[in-house]
Amino acid sequence: MNALRWMGAPVLWLALQVMLLLLGLGSLLWNAVALVLYPLLSRETGRRVGRAGIAAGYRLFWVMARAVGMMRLHSEPLDALRDEGGLIVVANHPSMLDAMMLVARLPRSACIMKASLMRNPFLAPGARLARYIRNDSPRGLVRLAVQDLKQGGQLVLFPEGTRTTKPPVNAFRGGVSFAKRAGVPIQTVFIDTSSPYLCKGWPLWRLPPLPIVFKVRLGRRFEPSDDPAAQMRELESYFAAGVRQTPPLCGIHP
């Protein structure tokens, strides 16, 4: 049994890298298409097409990952939010794949991106077409996020600010003030996993225990509060108590 396991490891590693390579190539292809579409489509049409295109590409990745048995994503509960406009989706952040999980099922959603990534020629065209929100200035970030929400968009947020390093969740850094300014509710989403794959510090080339399993659950919905700081503390406590599985810290792995 051990011999078979070790014989299979190189093949499994190669399959995982091929999947990630295909994801990257698909992203490059979509960004090339987006570069052409951006000047041709109106802002609203471009936003709709851009977000739907990114969501479709991510769904294809998850279908492929499941078909080869490498990853299992149980995210069907998100379908209940698919067509709802004016919503902030707040989630914990155990893995680099978290945004892909949520966006794949939420084609109306936008993410907040680093300004440097919005200038990256390999990533920026698709993000610009989808009208993703850049974080180059706090005032501009708030203005764009609130405008998008009022226009019926959804905003995916990870209040930890980075992938979880102190399970069950890192200290929350903010972002819920958008709810008060836009007058929209906050829908909590739990991402549960016991896999350390692509947690903070996990390199792309390292093969984790397989299959990699993620489960997504809908949590409580919070109405906008007049005290965003207090609401952020309440959300942090709620997530800390509600996360069911957390991967071991990446740093303990050889």
Short mmCIF file of C-alpha atoms in Angstrom, two decimals:
data_model
loop_
_atom_site.label_atom_id
_atom_site.label_comp_id
_atom_site.label_asym_id
_atom_site.label_seq_id
_atom_site.Cartn_x
_atom_site.Cartn_y
_atom_site.Cartn_z
CA MET A 1 0.00 0.00 0.00
CA ASN A 2 2.80 2.45 0.90
CA ALA A 3 4.62 1.65 -2.35
CA LEU A 4 1.50 2.35 -4.38
CA ARG A 5 0.96 5.58 -2.46
CA TRP A 6 4.47 6.81 -3.18
CA MET A 7 4.23 5.71 -6.82
CA GLY A 8 1.03 7.71 -7.15
CA ALA A 9 2.31 10.89 -5.51
CA PRO A 10 4.25 12.22 -8.54
CA VAL A 11 1.23 11.67 -10.78
CA LEU A 12 -1.09 13.40 -8.30
CA TRP A 13 1.34 16.29 -7.96
CA LEU A 14 1.55 16.66 -11.74
CA ALA A 15 -2.26 16.55 -12.07
CA LEU A 16 -2.60 19.33 -9.50
CA GLN A 17 -0.04 21.51 -11.26
CA VAL A 18 -1.73 20.93 -14.62
CA MET A 19 -5.05 22.05 -13.13
CA LEU A 20 -3.48 25.23 -11.80
CA LEU A 21 -1.76 25.82 -15.14
CA LEU A 22 -5.08 25.46 -16.97
CA LEU A 23 -6.62 27.93 -14.54
CA GLY A 24 -3.86 30.41 -15.32
CA LEU A 25 -4.18 29.91 -19.08
CA GLY A 26 -7.94 30.33 -18.86
CA SER A 27 -7.43 33.56 -16.96
CA LEU A 28 -5.05 34.86 -19.63
CA LEU A 29 -7.54 33.98 -22.37
CA TRP A 30 -10.42 35.72 -20.61
CA ASN A 31 -8.32 38.81 -19.96
CA ALA A 32 -7.49 38.97 -23.67
CA VAL A 33 -11.21 38.82 -24.48
CA ALA A 34 -11.95 41.44 -21.81
CA LEU A 35 -9.33 43.76 -23.29
CA VAL A 36 -11.28 43.74 -26.56
CA LEU A 37 -14.72 44.05 -24.94
CA TYR A 38 -13.90 46.88 -22.52
CA PRO A 39 -14.07 49.77 -25.03
CA LEU A 40 -17.02 48.23 -26.88
CA LEU A 41 -19.48 47.67 -24.04
CA SER A 42 -21.30 50.15 -21.85
CA ARG A 43 -20.35 50.28 -18.20
CA GLU A 44 -23.42 48.33 -17.06
CA THR A 45 -23.19 45.71 -19.81
CA GLY A 46 -19.46 45.35 -19.28
CA ARG A 47 -19.96 44.91 -15.55
CA ARG A 48 -22.57 42.19 -16.09
CA VAL A 49 -20.62 40.36 -18.81
CA GLY A 50 -17.30 40.70 -17.01
CA ARG A 51 -18.57 39.28 -13.73
CA ALA A 52 -20.50 36.49 -15.41
CA GLY A 53 -17.41 35.54 -17.43
CA ILE A 54 -15.19 35.34 -14.35
CA ALA A 55 -17.81 33.31 -12.48
CA ALA A 56 -18.16 30.88 -15.41
CA GLY A 57 -14.41 30.37 -15.59
CA TYR A 58 -14.18 29.61 -11.88
CA ARG A 59 -17.14 27.21 -12.08
CA LEU A 60 -15.35 25.36 -14.86
CA PHE A 61 -12.26 25.02 -12.68
CA TRP A 62 -14.27 23.50 -9.83
CA VAL A 63 -16.06 21.10 -12.17
CA MET A 64 -12.71 19.98 -13.55
CA ALA A 65 -11.19 19.62 -10.07
CA ARG A 66 -14.09 17.49 -8.93
CA ALA A 67 -14.04 15.36 -12.09
CA VAL A 68 -10.43 14.31 -11.52
CA GLY A 69 -11.05 13.72 -7.81
CA MET A 70 -8.58 16.33 -6.52
CA MET A 71 -10.98 18.79 -4.89
CA ARG A 72 -14.54 18.73 -3.66
CA LEU A 73 -16.41 21.97 -3.22
CA HIS A 74 -19.85 21.92 -1.63
CA SER A 75 -21.06 25.46 -2.26
CA GLU A 76 -24.66 24.94 -3.38
CA PRO A 77 -26.11 27.05 -0.51
CA LEU A 78 -24.75 30.14 -2.27
CA ASP A 79 -27.29 29.66 -5.06
CA ALA A 80 -29.92 31.20 -2.77
CA LEU A 81 -28.02 34.51 -3.03
CA ARG A 82 -27.30 34.35 -6.76
CA ASP A 83 -29.91 36.85 -7.98
CA GLU A 84 -30.09 39.09 -4.93
CA GLY A 85 -28.86 42.62 -5.46
CA GLY A 86 -27.44 45.05 -2.94
CA LEU A 87 -25.74 42.57 -0.62
CA ILE A 88 -22.42 42.34 1.22
CA VAL A 89 -21.16 38.76 1.49
CA VAL A 90 -18.75 38.39 4.40
CA ALA A 91 -16.71 35.19 4.79
CA ASN A 92 -13.80 33.73 6.72
CA HIS A 93 -10.59 33.22 4.77
CA PRO A 94 -8.77 29.90 5.25
CA SER A 95 -7.41 29.52 1.69
CA MET A 96 -6.22 31.36 -1.39
CA LEU A 97 -9.14 29.72 -3.23
CA ASP A 98 -11.89 31.34 -1.14
CA ALA A 99 -12.76 34.16 -3.54
CA MET A 100 -12.96 31.64 -6.38
CA MET A 101 -15.44 29.56 -4.38
CA LEU A 102 -17.77 32.47 -3.75
CA VAL A 103 -17.52 34.24 -7.11
CA ALA A 104 -18.15 30.98 -9.00
CA ARG A 105 -21.66 30.86 -7.51
CA LEU A 106 -22.28 34.61 -7.33
CA PRO A 107 -22.04 36.09 -10.85
CA ARG A 108 -23.26 39.51 -9.66
CA SER A 109 -20.45 39.86 -7.15
CA ALA A 110 -17.42 42.14 -7.10
CA CYS A 111 -14.18 41.81 -5.18
CA ILE A 112 -11.84 44.44 -3.82
CA MET A 113 -8.45 44.23 -5.53
CA LYS A 114 -5.08 45.72 -4.79
CA ALA A 115 -4.33 48.69 -7.00
CA SER A 116 -1.11 46.99 -8.16
CA LEU A 117 -3.10 44.03 -9.48
CA MET A 118 -5.45 46.38 -11.32
CA ARG A 119 -2.38 47.58 -13.23
CA ASN A 120 -1.14 44.06 -14.00
CA PRO A 121 -1.55 43.49 -17.77
CA PHE A 122 -2.35 39.80 -17.21
CA LEU A 123 -5.10 40.42 -14.63
CA ALA A 124 -6.33 43.98 -15.06
CA PRO A 125 -8.47 43.73 -18.24
CA GLY A 126 -10.92 41.23 -16.73
CA ALA A 127 -11.09 43.10 -13.44
CA ARG A 128 -11.67 46.43 -15.18
CA LEU A 129 -14.41 44.99 -17.39
CA ALA A 130 -16.15 43.54 -14.32
CA ARG A 131 -15.73 46.89 -12.52
CA TYR A 132 -13.98 45.28 -9.58
CA ILE A 133 -13.13 47.77 -6.87
CA ARG A 134 -9.57 48.98 -6.45
CA ASN A 135 -8.14 49.87 -3.06
CA ASP A 136 -5.69 52.60 -4.06
CA SER A 137 -7.37 55.17 -1.80
CA PRO A 138 -9.72 54.64 1.18
CA ARG A 139 -12.10 57.38 0.03
CA GLY A 140 -12.22 56.05 -3.52
CA LEU A 141 -12.68 52.49 -2.28
CA VAL A 142 -15.68 53.45 -0.15
CA ARG A 143 -17.22 55.53 -2.94
CA LEU A 144 -16.92 52.78 -5.54
CA ALA A 145 -18.11 50.03 -3.19
CA VAL A 146 -21.17 51.99 -2.08
CA GLN A 147 -21.99 52.97 -5.66
CA ASP A 148 -21.79 49.36 -6.81
CA LEU A 149 -24.00 48.13 -3.98
CA LYS A 150 -26.62 50.80 -4.65
CA GLN A 151 -26.66 49.71 -8.28
CA GLY A 152 -27.60 46.18 -7.26
CA GLY A 153 -24.17 44.60 -7.08
CA GLN A 154 -22.86 42.20 -4.47
CA LEU A 155 -19.59 42.76 -2.65
CA VAL A 156 -17.49 39.82 -1.43
CA LEU A 157 -15.46 40.74 1.66
CA PHE A 158 -12.94 38.93 3.85
CA PRO A 159 -12.75 41.07 7.01
CA GLU A 160 -9.67 39.20 8.25
CA GLY A 161 -7.76 41.06 5.54
CA THR A 162 -5.54 38.05 4.83
CA ARG A 163 -5.77 34.29 5.06
CA THR A 164 -6.35 32.90 8.54
CA THR A 165 -3.18 32.47 10.58
CA LYS A 166 -4.75 32.36 14.04
CA PRO A 167 -7.66 29.90 13.94
CA PRO A 168 -10.55 30.07 14.04
CA VAL A 169 -10.27 33.59 12.56
CA ASN A 170 -7.86 36.50 12.60
CA ALA A 171 -8.92 39.80 14.13
CA PHE A 172 -11.32 41.55 11.78
CA ARG A 173 -9.99 44.71 10.17
CA GLY A 174 -13.13 46.36 8.85
CA GLY A 175 -15.21 46.76 5.74
CA VAL A 176 -18.67 46.47 7.28
CA SER A 177 -19.11 50.25 7.23
CA PHE A 178 -20.12 49.82 3.57
CA ALA A 179 -23.40 48.35 4.81
CA LYS A 180 -24.47 51.50 6.63
CA ARG A 181 -23.41 53.83 3.83
CA ALA A 182 -25.16 51.79 1.13
CA GLY A 183 -28.12 50.70 3.26
CA VAL A 184 -27.67 47.00 2.46
CA PRO A 185 -27.56 43.87 4.66
CA ILE A 186 -24.55 41.70 5.45
CA GLN A 187 -24.83 37.99 4.67
CA THR A 188 -22.34 35.84 6.56
CA VAL A 189 -20.83 32.81 4.85
CA PHE A 190 -18.72 30.12 6.49
CA ILE A 191 -15.99 28.31 4.54
CA ASP A 192 -15.13 25.09 6.34
CA THR A 193 -12.11 22.96 5.54
CA SER A 194 -9.65 20.72 7.33
CA SER A 195 -7.16 20.94 4.46
CA PRO A 196 -4.10 23.20 4.76
CA TYR A 197 -3.94 23.64 0.99
CA LEU A 198 -3.07 27.22 0.00
CA CYS A 199 -3.47 28.55 3.51
CA LYS A 200 -1.08 31.34 4.46
CA GLY A 201 2.44 30.16 3.66
CA TRP A 202 1.47 27.04 1.69
CA PRO A 203 3.36 27.01 -1.65
CA LEU A 204 1.56 26.16 -4.89
CA TRP A 205 3.93 23.28 -5.62
CA ARG A 206 3.32 21.35 -2.38
CA LEU A 207 0.92 18.40 -2.63
CA PRO A 208 -1.58 18.34 0.27
CA PRO A 209 -3.57 15.37 1.56
CA LEU A 210 -6.20 14.49 -1.02
CA PRO A 211 -9.01 15.03 -1.75
CA ILE A 212 -9.15 18.70 -0.75
CA VAL A 213 -12.64 19.34 0.63
CA PHE A 214 -14.33 22.69 1.14
CA LYS A 215 -17.86 23.24 2.44
CA VAL A 216 -19.72 26.53 2.29
CA ARG A 217 -22.57 27.38 4.69
CA LEU A 218 -24.84 30.37 4.91
CA GLY A 219 -24.83 32.03 8.30
CA ARG A 220 -26.89 34.74 9.91
CA ARG A 221 -27.83 37.92 8.06
CA PHE A 222 -27.05 41.24 9.76
CA GLU A 223 -28.85 44.48 9.02
CA PRO A 224 -26.69 47.62 8.68
CA SER A 225 -25.78 49.17 12.00
CA ASP A 226 -25.34 52.77 13.12
CA ASP A 227 -22.20 51.58 14.93
CA PRO A 228 -20.00 49.77 12.37
CA ALA A 229 -17.17 49.25 14.86
CA ALA A 230 -19.47 47.41 17.28
CA GLN A 231 -20.94 45.42 14.42
CA MET A 232 -17.46 44.39 13.30
CA ARG A 233 -16.72 43.07 16.79
CA GLU A 234 -20.03 41.23 16.79
CA LEU A 235 -19.24 39.66 13.42
CA GLU A 236 -15.79 38.57 14.58
CA SER A 237 -17.26 36.84 17.63
CA TYR A 238 -19.95 35.25 15.49
CA PHE A 239 -17.39 33.81 13.05
CA ALA A 240 -15.04 32.68 15.81
CA ALA A 241 -17.88 30.65 17.34
CA GLY A 242 -19.28 29.40 14.03
CA VAL A 243 -16.29 28.08 12.06
CA ARG A 244 -16.55 24.29 12.27
CA GLN A 245 -13.24 23.18 10.82
CA THR A 246 -9.93 24.94 10.61
CA PRO A 247 -6.82 23.64 8.86
CA PRO A 248 -3.65 23.18 10.90
CA LEU A 249 -1.27 26.10 10.68
CA CYS A 250 0.80 25.84 7.51
CA GLY A 251 3.99 26.52 9.39
CA ILE A 252 3.90 23.16 11.15
CA HIS A 253 4.10 21.20 7.92
CA PRO A 254 7.47 19.97 6.68
#
